[in-house]
Amino acid sequence: MAALSKILRSVEGNRLMFWCPGCDAAHAVRVGSGSGWTYNGNPDKPTFTPSILFNPGGETPGVPLCHSFVTDGRIQFLGDSTHPLAGQTVDLPDFDAG
Ligand SMILES: [Zn+2]
């Protein structure tokens, strides 16, 4: 695992990891060739498309459903998220702040 910036880390398997302030947990997205998300290449103000959905359907008990867009270093939580930041847009936090 390597720090690309204060808010973004790279992990094995062409994945990038950020700290989600809604879940208070790290999320990873797969980027690059083949299936996965597109990444704007800016570790200080990352943008991933399309939207990111964790725990779809709330299938893992005790873990929030988390649906977001990460754009220019900010994370917009969609209204179907089940944590307290649903519907809000906030800056991605420093990884170590989590
Ligand atoms: Zn989350």
Tab-separated table of C-alpha atoms and ligand atoms in Angstrom:
chain	number	residue	atom	x	y	z
A	1	MET	CA	0.000	0.000	0.000
A	2	ALA	CA	1.406	3.377	-1.014
A	3	ALA	CA	0.248	6.867	-0.209
A	4	LEU	CA	-0.433	8.878	-3.351
A	5	SER	CA	-1.584	11.913	-1.385
A	6	LYS	CA	-3.058	12.656	2.018
A	7	ILE	CA	-6.393	11.295	0.912
A	8	LEU	CA	-5.565	8.533	-1.557
A	9	ARG	CA	-3.618	5.299	-1.375
A	10	SER	CA	-2.856	2.678	-3.951
A	11	VAL	CA	-3.235	-0.985	-3.121
A	12	GLU	CA	-2.592	-4.204	-4.982
A	13	GLY	CA	-4.758	-5.104	-7.913
A	14	ASN	CA	-4.967	-1.640	-9.511
A	15	ARG	CA	-7.079	-0.427	-6.652
A	16	LEU	CA	-7.203	3.005	-5.091
A	17	MET	CA	-8.335	3.436	-1.517
A	18	PHE	CA	-9.854	6.429	0.237
A	19	TRP	CA	-11.277	6.998	3.672
A	20	CYS	CA	-15.041	7.263	3.729
A	21	PRO	CA	-16.262	9.668	6.414
A	22	GLY	CA	-19.767	8.269	6.137
A	23	CYS	CA	-18.793	4.679	6.942
A	24	ASP	CA	-15.709	5.637	8.980
A	25	ALA	CA	-13.924	2.978	6.949
A	26	ALA	CA	-11.667	2.665	3.930
A	27	HIS	CA	-13.190	1.999	0.529
A	28	ALA	CA	-11.265	0.736	-2.491
A	29	VAL	CA	-12.152	1.008	-6.157
A	30	ARG	CA	-10.531	-0.851	-9.012
A	31	VAL	CA	-9.230	1.442	-11.735
A	32	GLY	CA	-7.356	1.106	-14.971
A	33	SER	CA	-7.652	-1.189	-17.923
A	34	GLY	CA	-10.569	-3.509	-18.178
A	35	SER	CA	-13.477	-3.354	-15.828
A	36	GLY	CA	-13.523	-0.783	-13.114
A	37	TRP	CA	-13.801	2.912	-12.523
A	38	THR	CA	-12.277	5.737	-14.447
A	39	TYR	CA	-9.876	7.919	-12.468
A	40	ASN	CA	-8.807	11.431	-13.372
A	41	GLY	CA	-5.201	10.789	-12.315
A	42	ASN	CA	-5.156	13.561	-9.706
A	43	PRO	CA	-4.420	12.089	-6.252
A	44	ASP	CA	-5.132	15.400	-4.514
A	45	LYS	CA	-8.502	15.902	-6.180
A	46	PRO	CA	-9.544	12.466	-7.393
A	47	THR	CA	-12.592	11.873	-9.503
A	48	PHE	CA	-14.010	8.384	-9.991
A	49	THR	CA	-16.813	7.494	-12.321
A	50	PRO	CA	-19.358	5.999	-12.251
A	51	SER	CA	-20.820	6.148	-8.766
A	52	ILE	CA	-19.505	3.891	-6.007
A	53	LEU	CA	-21.846	1.534	-4.174
A	54	PHE	CA	-20.814	-0.434	-1.120
A	55	ASN	CA	-22.914	-3.014	0.643
A	56	PRO	CA	-25.679	-2.981	-1.968
A	57	GLY	CA	-29.017	-3.876	-0.520
A	58	GLY	CA	-27.533	-3.673	2.949
A	59	GLU	CA	-26.596	-7.323	2.605
A	60	THR	CA	-23.867	-7.111	5.251
A	61	PRO	CA	-25.534	-6.548	8.624
A	62	GLY	CA	-24.069	-3.787	10.742
A	63	VAL	CA	-22.399	-2.073	7.781
A	64	PRO	CA	-23.995	0.954	6.146
A	65	LEU	CA	-25.108	0.942	2.557
A	66	CYS	CA	-22.902	3.633	1.038
A	67	HIS	CA	-23.560	5.146	-2.391
A	68	SER	CA	-21.429	8.038	-3.535
A	69	PHE	CA	-19.834	10.042	-6.279
A	70	VAL	CA	-16.213	11.077	-5.723
A	71	THR	CA	-15.550	14.263	-7.706
A	72	ASP	CA	-12.561	16.614	-7.439
A	73	GLY	CA	-11.605	15.318	-4.010
A	74	ARG	CA	-15.102	15.605	-2.590
A	75	ILE	CA	-17.531	12.818	-1.869
A	76	GLN	CA	-21.235	13.238	-2.530
A	77	PHE	CA	-23.338	10.719	-0.670
A	78	LEU	CA	-26.543	9.839	-2.399
A	79	GLY	CA	-29.805	9.683	-0.547
A	80	ASP	CA	-29.960	5.903	-0.522
A	81	SER	CA	-26.920	5.722	1.760
A	82	THR	CA	-27.846	4.570	5.252
A	83	HIS	CA	-25.206	6.447	7.254
A	84	PRO	CA	-25.587	9.952	8.719
A	85	LEU	CA	-23.891	11.700	5.779
A	86	ALA	CA	-26.533	10.571	3.268
A	87	GLY	CA	-27.467	13.462	1.024
A	88	GLN	CA	-24.380	15.492	1.948
A	89	THR	CA	-21.222	16.407	0.043
A	90	VAL	CA	-17.990	16.678	2.026
A	91	ASP	CA	-14.246	16.793	1.393
A	92	LEU	CA	-12.462	13.468	1.440
A	93	PRO	CA	-10.615	13.401	4.770
A	94	ASP	CA	-6.918	12.802	5.256
A	95	PHE	CA	-6.454	9.069	5.387
A	96	ASP	CA	-4.697	9.139	8.743
A	97	ALA	CA	-7.448	11.238	10.260
A	98	GLY	CA	-9.737	8.232	10.203
B	1	ZN	ZN	-18.778	4.691	2.731
